[in-house]
XYZ file of C-alpha atoms in Angstrom:
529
model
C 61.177 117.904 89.183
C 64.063 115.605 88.395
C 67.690 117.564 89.660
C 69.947 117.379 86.834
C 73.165 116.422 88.393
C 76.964 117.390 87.017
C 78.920 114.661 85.249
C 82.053 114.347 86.769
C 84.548 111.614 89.042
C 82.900 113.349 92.064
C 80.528 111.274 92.774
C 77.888 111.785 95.662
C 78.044 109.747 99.036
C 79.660 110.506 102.388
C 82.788 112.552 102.147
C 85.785 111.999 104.143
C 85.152 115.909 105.404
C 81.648 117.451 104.230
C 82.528 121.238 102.629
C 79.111 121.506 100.942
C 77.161 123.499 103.710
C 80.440 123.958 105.967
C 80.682 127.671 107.397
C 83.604 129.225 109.359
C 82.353 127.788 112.519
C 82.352 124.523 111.946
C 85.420 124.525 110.256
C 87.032 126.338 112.992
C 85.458 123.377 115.394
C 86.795 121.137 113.288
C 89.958 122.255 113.125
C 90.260 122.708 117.167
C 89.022 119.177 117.826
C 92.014 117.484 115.169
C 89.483 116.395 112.977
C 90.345 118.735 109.814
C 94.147 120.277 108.558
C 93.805 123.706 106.620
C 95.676 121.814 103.753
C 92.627 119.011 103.625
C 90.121 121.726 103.596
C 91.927 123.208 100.717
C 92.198 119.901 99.026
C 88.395 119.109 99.556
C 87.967 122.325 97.876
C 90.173 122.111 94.806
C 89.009 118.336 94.232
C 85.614 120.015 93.851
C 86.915 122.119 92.122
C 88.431 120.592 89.185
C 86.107 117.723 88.895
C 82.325 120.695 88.161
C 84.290 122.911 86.699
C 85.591 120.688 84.393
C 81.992 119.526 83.321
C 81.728 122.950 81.707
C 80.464 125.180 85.245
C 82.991 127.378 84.969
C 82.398 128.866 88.756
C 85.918 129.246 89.273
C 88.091 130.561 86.793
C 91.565 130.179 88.344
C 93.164 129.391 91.935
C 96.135 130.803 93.616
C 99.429 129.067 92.702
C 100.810 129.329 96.084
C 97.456 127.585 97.351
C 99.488 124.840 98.604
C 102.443 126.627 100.264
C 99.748 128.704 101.946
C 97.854 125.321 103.481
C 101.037 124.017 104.940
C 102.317 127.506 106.500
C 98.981 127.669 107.978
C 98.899 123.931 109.367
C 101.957 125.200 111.433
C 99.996 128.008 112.988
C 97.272 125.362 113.843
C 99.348 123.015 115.083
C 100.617 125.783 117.481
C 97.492 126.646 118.556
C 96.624 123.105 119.381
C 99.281 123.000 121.395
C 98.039 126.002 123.555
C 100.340 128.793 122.177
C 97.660 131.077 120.925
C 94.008 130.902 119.501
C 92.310 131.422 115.950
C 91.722 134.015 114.422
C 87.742 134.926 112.809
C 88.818 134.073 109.496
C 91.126 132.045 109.779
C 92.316 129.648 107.100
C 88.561 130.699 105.826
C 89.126 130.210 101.522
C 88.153 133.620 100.070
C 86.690 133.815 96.305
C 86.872 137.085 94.851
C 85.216 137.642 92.370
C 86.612 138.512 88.632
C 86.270 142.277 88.379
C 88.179 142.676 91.702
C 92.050 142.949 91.558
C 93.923 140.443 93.101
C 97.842 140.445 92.534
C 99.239 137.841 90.146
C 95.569 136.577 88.403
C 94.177 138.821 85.331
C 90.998 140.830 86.278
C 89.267 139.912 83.146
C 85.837 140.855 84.223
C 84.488 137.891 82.129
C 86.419 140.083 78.719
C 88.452 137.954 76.831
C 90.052 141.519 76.242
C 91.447 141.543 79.412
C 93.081 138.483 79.262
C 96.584 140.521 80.076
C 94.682 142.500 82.869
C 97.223 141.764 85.653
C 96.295 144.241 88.751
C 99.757 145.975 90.344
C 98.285 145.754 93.692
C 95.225 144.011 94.970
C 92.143 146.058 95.827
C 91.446 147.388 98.666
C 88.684 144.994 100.258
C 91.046 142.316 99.501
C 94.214 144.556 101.018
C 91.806 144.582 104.321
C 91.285 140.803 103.963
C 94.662 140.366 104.061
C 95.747 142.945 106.603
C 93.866 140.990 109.076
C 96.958 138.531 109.654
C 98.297 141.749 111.384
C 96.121 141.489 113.818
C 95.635 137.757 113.976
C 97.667 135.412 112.163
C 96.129 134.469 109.353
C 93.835 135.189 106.837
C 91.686 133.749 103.705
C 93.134 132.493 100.916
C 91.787 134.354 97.831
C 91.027 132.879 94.714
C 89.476 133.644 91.104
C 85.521 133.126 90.629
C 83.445 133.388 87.500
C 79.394 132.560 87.179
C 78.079 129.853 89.177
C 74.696 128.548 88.012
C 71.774 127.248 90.745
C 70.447 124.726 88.823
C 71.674 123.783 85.446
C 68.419 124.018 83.116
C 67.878 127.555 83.955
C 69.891 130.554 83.430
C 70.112 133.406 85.940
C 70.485 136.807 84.733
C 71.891 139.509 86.803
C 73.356 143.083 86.301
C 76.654 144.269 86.929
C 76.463 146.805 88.725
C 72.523 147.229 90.165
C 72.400 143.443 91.090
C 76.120 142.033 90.970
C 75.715 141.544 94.811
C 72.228 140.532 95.561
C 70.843 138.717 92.186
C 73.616 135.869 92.115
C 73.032 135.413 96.230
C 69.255 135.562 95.443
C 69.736 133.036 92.439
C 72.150 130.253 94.438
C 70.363 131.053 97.501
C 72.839 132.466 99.394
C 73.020 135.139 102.034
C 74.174 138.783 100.552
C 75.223 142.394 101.281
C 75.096 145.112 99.624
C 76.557 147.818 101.865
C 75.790 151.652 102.120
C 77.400 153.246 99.118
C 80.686 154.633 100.657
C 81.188 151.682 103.665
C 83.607 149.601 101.422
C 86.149 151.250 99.249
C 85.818 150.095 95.497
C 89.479 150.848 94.334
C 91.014 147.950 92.520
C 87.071 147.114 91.362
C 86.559 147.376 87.289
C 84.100 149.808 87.291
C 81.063 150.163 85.649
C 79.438 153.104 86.915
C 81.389 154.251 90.461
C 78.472 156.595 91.435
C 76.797 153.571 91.896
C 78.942 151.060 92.331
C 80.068 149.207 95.638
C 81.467 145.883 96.602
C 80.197 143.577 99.252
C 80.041 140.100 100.867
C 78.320 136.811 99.895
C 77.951 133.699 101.876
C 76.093 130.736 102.832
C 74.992 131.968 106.171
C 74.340 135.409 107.741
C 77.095 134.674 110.432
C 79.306 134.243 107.733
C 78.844 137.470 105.670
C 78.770 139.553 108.903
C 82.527 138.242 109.806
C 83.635 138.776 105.970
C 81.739 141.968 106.045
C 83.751 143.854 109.290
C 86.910 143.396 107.258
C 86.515 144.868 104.381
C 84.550 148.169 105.484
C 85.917 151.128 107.020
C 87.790 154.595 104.477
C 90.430 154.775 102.311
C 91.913 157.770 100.958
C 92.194 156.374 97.651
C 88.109 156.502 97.437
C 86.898 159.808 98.542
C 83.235 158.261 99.008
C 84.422 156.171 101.983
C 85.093 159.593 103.747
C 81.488 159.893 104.113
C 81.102 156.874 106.226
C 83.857 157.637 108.580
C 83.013 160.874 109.297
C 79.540 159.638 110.758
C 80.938 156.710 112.651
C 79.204 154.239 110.431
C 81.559 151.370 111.803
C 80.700 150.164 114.533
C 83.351 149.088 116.635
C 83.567 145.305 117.615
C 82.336 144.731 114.026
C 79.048 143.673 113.127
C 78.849 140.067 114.452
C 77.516 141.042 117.815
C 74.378 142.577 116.363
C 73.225 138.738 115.028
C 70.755 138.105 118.253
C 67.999 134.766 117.813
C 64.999 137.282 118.387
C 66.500 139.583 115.975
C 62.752 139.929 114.526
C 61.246 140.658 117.838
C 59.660 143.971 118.283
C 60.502 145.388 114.606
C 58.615 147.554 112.047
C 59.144 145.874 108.559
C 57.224 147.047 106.090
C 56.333 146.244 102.042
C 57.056 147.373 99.016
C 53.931 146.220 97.150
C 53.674 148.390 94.289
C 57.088 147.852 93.826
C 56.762 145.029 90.873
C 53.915 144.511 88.334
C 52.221 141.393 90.400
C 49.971 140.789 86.848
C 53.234 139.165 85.529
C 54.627 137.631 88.630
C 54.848 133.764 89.317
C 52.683 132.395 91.838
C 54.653 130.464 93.104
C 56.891 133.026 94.132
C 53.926 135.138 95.698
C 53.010 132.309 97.883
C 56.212 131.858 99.283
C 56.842 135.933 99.887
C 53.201 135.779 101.452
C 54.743 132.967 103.520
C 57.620 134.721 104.398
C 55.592 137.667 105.700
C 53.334 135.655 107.966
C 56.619 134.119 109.581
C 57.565 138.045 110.435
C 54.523 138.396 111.844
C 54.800 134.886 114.024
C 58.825 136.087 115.087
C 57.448 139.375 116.851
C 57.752 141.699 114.118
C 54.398 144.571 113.214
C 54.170 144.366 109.073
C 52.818 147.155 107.876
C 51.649 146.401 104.326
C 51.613 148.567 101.317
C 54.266 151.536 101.910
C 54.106 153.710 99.524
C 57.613 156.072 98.653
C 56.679 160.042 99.494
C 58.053 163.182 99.180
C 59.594 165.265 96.177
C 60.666 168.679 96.491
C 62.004 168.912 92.747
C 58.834 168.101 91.069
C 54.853 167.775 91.714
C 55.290 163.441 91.496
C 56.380 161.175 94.068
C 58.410 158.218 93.431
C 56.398 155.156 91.592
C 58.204 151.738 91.444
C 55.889 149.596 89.477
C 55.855 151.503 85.896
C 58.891 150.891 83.168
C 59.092 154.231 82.731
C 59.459 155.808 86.122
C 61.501 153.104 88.113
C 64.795 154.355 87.817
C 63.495 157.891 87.177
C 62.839 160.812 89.025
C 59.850 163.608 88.358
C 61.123 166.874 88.406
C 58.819 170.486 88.031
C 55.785 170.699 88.401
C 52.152 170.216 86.738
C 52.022 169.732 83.066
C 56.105 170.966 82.689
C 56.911 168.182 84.411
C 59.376 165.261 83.504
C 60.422 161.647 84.620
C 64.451 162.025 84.276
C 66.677 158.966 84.588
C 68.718 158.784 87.314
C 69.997 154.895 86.301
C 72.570 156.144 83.835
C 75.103 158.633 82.275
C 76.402 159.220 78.552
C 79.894 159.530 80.183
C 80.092 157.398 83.313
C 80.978 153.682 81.947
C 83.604 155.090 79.197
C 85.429 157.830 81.595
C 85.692 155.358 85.001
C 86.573 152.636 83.158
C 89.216 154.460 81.121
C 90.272 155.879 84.483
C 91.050 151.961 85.916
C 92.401 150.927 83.012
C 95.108 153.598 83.000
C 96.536 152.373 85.850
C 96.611 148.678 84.937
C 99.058 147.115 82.168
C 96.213 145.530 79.925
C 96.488 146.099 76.141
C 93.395 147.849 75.819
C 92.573 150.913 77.644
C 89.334 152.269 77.120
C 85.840 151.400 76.257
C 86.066 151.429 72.715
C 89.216 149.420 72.003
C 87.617 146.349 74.020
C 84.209 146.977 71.850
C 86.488 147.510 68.436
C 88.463 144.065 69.843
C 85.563 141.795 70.259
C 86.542 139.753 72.686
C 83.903 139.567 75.258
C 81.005 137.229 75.141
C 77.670 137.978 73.234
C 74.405 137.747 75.154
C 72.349 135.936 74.340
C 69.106 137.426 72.276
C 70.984 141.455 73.241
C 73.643 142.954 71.260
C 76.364 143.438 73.622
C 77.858 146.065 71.301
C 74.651 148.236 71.196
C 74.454 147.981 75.261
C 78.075 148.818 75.363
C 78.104 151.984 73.329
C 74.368 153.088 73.432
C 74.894 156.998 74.696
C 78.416 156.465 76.482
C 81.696 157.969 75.534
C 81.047 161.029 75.926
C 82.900 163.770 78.034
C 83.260 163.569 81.840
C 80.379 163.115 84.679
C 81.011 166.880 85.065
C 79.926 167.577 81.871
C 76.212 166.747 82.168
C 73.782 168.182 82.247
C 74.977 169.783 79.526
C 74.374 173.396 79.568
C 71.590 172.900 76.633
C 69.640 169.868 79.391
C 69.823 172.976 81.851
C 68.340 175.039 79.420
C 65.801 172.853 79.090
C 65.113 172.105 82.433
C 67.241 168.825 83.346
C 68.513 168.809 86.869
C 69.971 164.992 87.536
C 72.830 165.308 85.945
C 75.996 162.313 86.685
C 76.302 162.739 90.388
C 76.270 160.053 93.289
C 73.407 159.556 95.940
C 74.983 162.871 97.613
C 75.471 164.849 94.746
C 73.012 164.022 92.458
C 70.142 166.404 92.975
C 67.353 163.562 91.725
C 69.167 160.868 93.972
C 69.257 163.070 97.035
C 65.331 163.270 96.891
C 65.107 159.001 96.286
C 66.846 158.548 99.345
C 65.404 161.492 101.573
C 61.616 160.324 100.601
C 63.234 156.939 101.549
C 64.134 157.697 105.096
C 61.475 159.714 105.678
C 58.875 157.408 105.233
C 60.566 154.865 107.043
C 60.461 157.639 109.902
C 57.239 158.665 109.514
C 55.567 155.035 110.130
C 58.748 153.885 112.819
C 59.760 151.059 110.169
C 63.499 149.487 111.166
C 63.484 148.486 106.907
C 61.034 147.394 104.214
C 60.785 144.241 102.385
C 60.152 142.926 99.085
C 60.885 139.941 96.834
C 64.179 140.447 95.773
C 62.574 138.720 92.135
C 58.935 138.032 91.528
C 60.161 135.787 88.446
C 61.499 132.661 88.344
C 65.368 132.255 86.260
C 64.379 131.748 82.907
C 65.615 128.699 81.008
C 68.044 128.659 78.909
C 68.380 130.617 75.520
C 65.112 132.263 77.102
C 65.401 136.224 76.942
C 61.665 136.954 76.350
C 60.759 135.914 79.712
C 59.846 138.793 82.526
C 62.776 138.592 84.426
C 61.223 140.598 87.958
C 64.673 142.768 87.541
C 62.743 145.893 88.967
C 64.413 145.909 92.061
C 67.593 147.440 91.063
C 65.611 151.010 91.307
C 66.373 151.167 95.187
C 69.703 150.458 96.474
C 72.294 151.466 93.672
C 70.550 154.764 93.810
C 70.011 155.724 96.578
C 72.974 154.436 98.683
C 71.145 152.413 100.600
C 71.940 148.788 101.933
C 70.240 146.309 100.903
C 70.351 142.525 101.931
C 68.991 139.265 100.409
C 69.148 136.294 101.829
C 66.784 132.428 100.922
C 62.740 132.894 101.975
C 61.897 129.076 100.066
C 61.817 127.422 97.061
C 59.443 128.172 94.180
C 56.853 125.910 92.211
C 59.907 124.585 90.480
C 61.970 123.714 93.488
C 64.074 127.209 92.326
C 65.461 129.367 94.930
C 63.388 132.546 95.951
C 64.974 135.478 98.031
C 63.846 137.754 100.627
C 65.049 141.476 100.169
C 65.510 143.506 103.124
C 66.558 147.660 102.643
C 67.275 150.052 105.483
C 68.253 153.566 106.158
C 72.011 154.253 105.111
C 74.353 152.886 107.278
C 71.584 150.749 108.776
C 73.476 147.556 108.302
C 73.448 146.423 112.062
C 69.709 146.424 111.860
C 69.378 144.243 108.542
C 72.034 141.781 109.758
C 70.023 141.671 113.292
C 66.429 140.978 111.128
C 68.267 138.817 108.710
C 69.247 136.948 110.981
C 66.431 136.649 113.302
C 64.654 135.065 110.123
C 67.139 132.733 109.225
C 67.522 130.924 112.838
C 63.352 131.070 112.385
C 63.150 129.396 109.039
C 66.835 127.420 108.352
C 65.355 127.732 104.791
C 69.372 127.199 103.611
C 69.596 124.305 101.236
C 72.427 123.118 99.112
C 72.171 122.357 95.594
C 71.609 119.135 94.415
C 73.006 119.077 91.084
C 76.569 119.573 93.244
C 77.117 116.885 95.675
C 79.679 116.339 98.554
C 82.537 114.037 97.097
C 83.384 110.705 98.449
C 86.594 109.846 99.681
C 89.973 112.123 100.244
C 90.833 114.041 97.517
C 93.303 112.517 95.319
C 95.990 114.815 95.162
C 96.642 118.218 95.152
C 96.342 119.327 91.800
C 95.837 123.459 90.939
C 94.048 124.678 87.097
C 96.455 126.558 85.636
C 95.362 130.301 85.559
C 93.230 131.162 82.350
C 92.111 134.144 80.623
């Protein structure tokens, strides 16, 4: 397949300093041994930058104005520590993109909503508050910056959700290492919401080192989100953070089993079977026992256990018994969307402030082939999560209700039956193929997309991570997804990467190429709506 490469003055050769595959490591080596400035690492960023995103990309929709000042500041630090008085710190002059729903003081939070053009946060959120706190203890810290949609490869479009996949389908899709923590490990305050009994924020990176630094600061409570009480109150942080749990023979020894009822195989692409088959053979080489075919049981609410591979039970839960029996939903609620967004936007200084004024507005983008309008406003807006079920769905015998994995009474059985099958067969996690489909092209929304495996993590609290197992019959990226027990995340980091050093599977796009020569200039894009 010919790569279709990105028309722009950056042109592809040897670079004066190579930033495609660079991780904090190496750019901390390079740095020590006077071969790299934190202001040339910026620049070698920004020229990037500016020359894709100006072919249309649109991966980064605006950069800090102080970018500059920053680089130089930290240049002094450097310079001190290269003259013995002190040493750097873990994330150190490391650039930090946040992404566009996360609040980041003096850049809109547009959420990709021309509506919230005006959306300026009056304090950053609290991941990024952590981020930043680190220069407290060491002295310095990332430099945060504004990031939209990045795409792969540019024929094909890659589809992801906002708040099941926002994490783990655009690492999956740019094959990239990502986290998705136990729901209540990272605070989401400061993070437009889309539905906060589900929603959770978490790290993505090139390599597994990487996420694990990013990840230890940004976890850990904060009173401003209750659901991060949970988590301290078990000790789910380890101390020391989580980069000590990333050991070569991190497979050795491990139960992993598979989730293979989990998709309908009859519409997956080969070539992403043979690769997953792959993948599971290289387990088996690293010192890991695969036990094939786990099947999801338990259910005290109802006579069914969990099935994954059927439309209408994947995000559903079977509650009573025999022939009275239901499947009820456990993947949405009328009120959740309109009352926690309402609830962020009250505290921010954007001109519209609930649901309905940004749908009545029109200023977001329309999918393509889907009515954005009918998605938006399709059962929501009504009431509070307390409200439901209403008393008539009790009546009738609905039980789910609007709660989170430890309120809601359906949820609370998904992740029980969870963990206690992973008990009952000694598994450390379970596996699956984080799609089954390939990204569709362009204009394409007929296409099966494999988007089934949203139905774990988001409801169940669980952490999930993805990170590259190959590339597909089209030379597309396919991903490896790897779910635990809650708070489990030192043993998917440890497996993660265990495969990773095993199969260096990592490989950078090629419609992006390093640039040649120094960047010319400094130059910042203005901030945009």
């Amino acid at each position: 397949m010919t790569v279709q490469k990105a028309v722009s003055g950056c042109t592809s050769g040897s670079p004066a300093f190579p930033v495609v595959e660079l991780t904090i490591d190496a750019a901390h080596q390079a740095m020590l041994a006077g071969k790299l400035t934190c202001t040339q690492l910026l620049s070698s960023y920004v020229q990037r930058i500016n020359e894709f995103d100006a072919t249309g990309t649109n991966a980064v929709r605006a950069l800090s104005p102080t970018l500059l000042a920053d680089g130089l500041a930290k240049d002094v630090q450097l310079q001190q520590v290269l003259a013995g008085n002190g040493t750097l710190s873990p994330l150190f002059r490391v650039p930090v993109v946040v992404k566009d729903n996360v609040d980041l003081v003096g850049l809109a939070t547009t959420a990709g909503a021309q509506a919230l053009a005006d959306n300026f946060p009056p304090m950053d959120a609290t991941i990024v508050t952590k981020v930043k706190a680190s220069r407290r203890r060491h002295p310095s810290q990332g430099q945060p910056v504004r990031v939209g949609i990045f795409s792969y490869h540019l024929n094909w479009e890659h589809f992801w959700c906002y708040t099941g996949g926002s994490i783990r389908d655009p690492a999956a899709f740019n094959y990239l290492v990502g986290l998705r923590p136990s729901l209540g490990l990272t605070s989401r305050t400061g993070i437009v919401p889309l539905d906060l009994a589900r929603d959770i924020g978490g790290p993505i990176g090139r390599t597994v080192r990487d996420v694990a630094k990013l990840f230890t600061y940004i976890v850990g409570p904060d009173p401003t989100d209750p659901l991060t009480s949970l988590s301290d109150d078990v000790g789910a942080v380890p101390a020391g953070g989580y980069e000590q749990f990333l050991v070569a023979n991190g497979l050795q020894g491990k139960r992993i089993g598979t989730l293979d009822y989990f998709y309908d195989m009859t519409t997956a692409d080969p070539g992403v079977l043979v690769v997953y088959n792959t993948t599971l053979m290289y387990l088996t080489q690293a010192g890991a026992t695969v036990v094939r075919n786990v099947r999801i049981a338990g259910n005290s609410l109802g006579s069914r256990d969990w099935t994954a591979n059927s439309t209408l039970t994947t995000n559903s839960w079977f509650t009573g018994f025999g022939a009275a029996g239901k499947w009820e939903s456990i993947t949405s609620c009328p009120a959740r969307l309109s009352y926690d967004l309402g609830v962020y936007l009250a505290g921010h200084n954007s001109t519209y402030k609930n649901l309905q004024a940004i749908v009545d507005s029109g200023l977001y983008h329309p999918v393509s082939n889907r009515s954005l309008v009918t998605s938006l406003t399709a059962g929501y807006g009504f009431g509070t999560p307390a409200d439901y079920p209403t008393a008539a769905q009790k009546a009738a015998g609905i039980v789910c209700g609007c709660g989170d994995f430890n309120t809601n009474p359906c949820r609370v059985e998904l992740t029980k039956a969870f963990t206690s099958t992973m008990d009952s067969q000694a598994l450390d996690a379970l596996v699956y193929p984080t799609f089954v489909n390939s990204p569709t092209l362009l204009g394409d929304g007929f296409s099966p997309t494999g988007l089934v495996q949203n139905a774990v993590s988001p409801y169940a609290g669980l952490p999930t991570m993805v990170l590259p197992m190959g590339l597909d019959g089209f030379g597309l990226p396919v991903s490896l997804s790897i779910v635990g027990r809650r708070y489990a995340e030192p043993t998917l980091l440890s497996i993660a990467y265990g495969f990773e050093q095993l199969t260096k599977f990592r490989s950078p796009p090629g419609s992006f190429p390093e640039c040649t020569g120094p960047p010319n200039g400094f130059s910042i894009v203005p901030a945009t709506g």
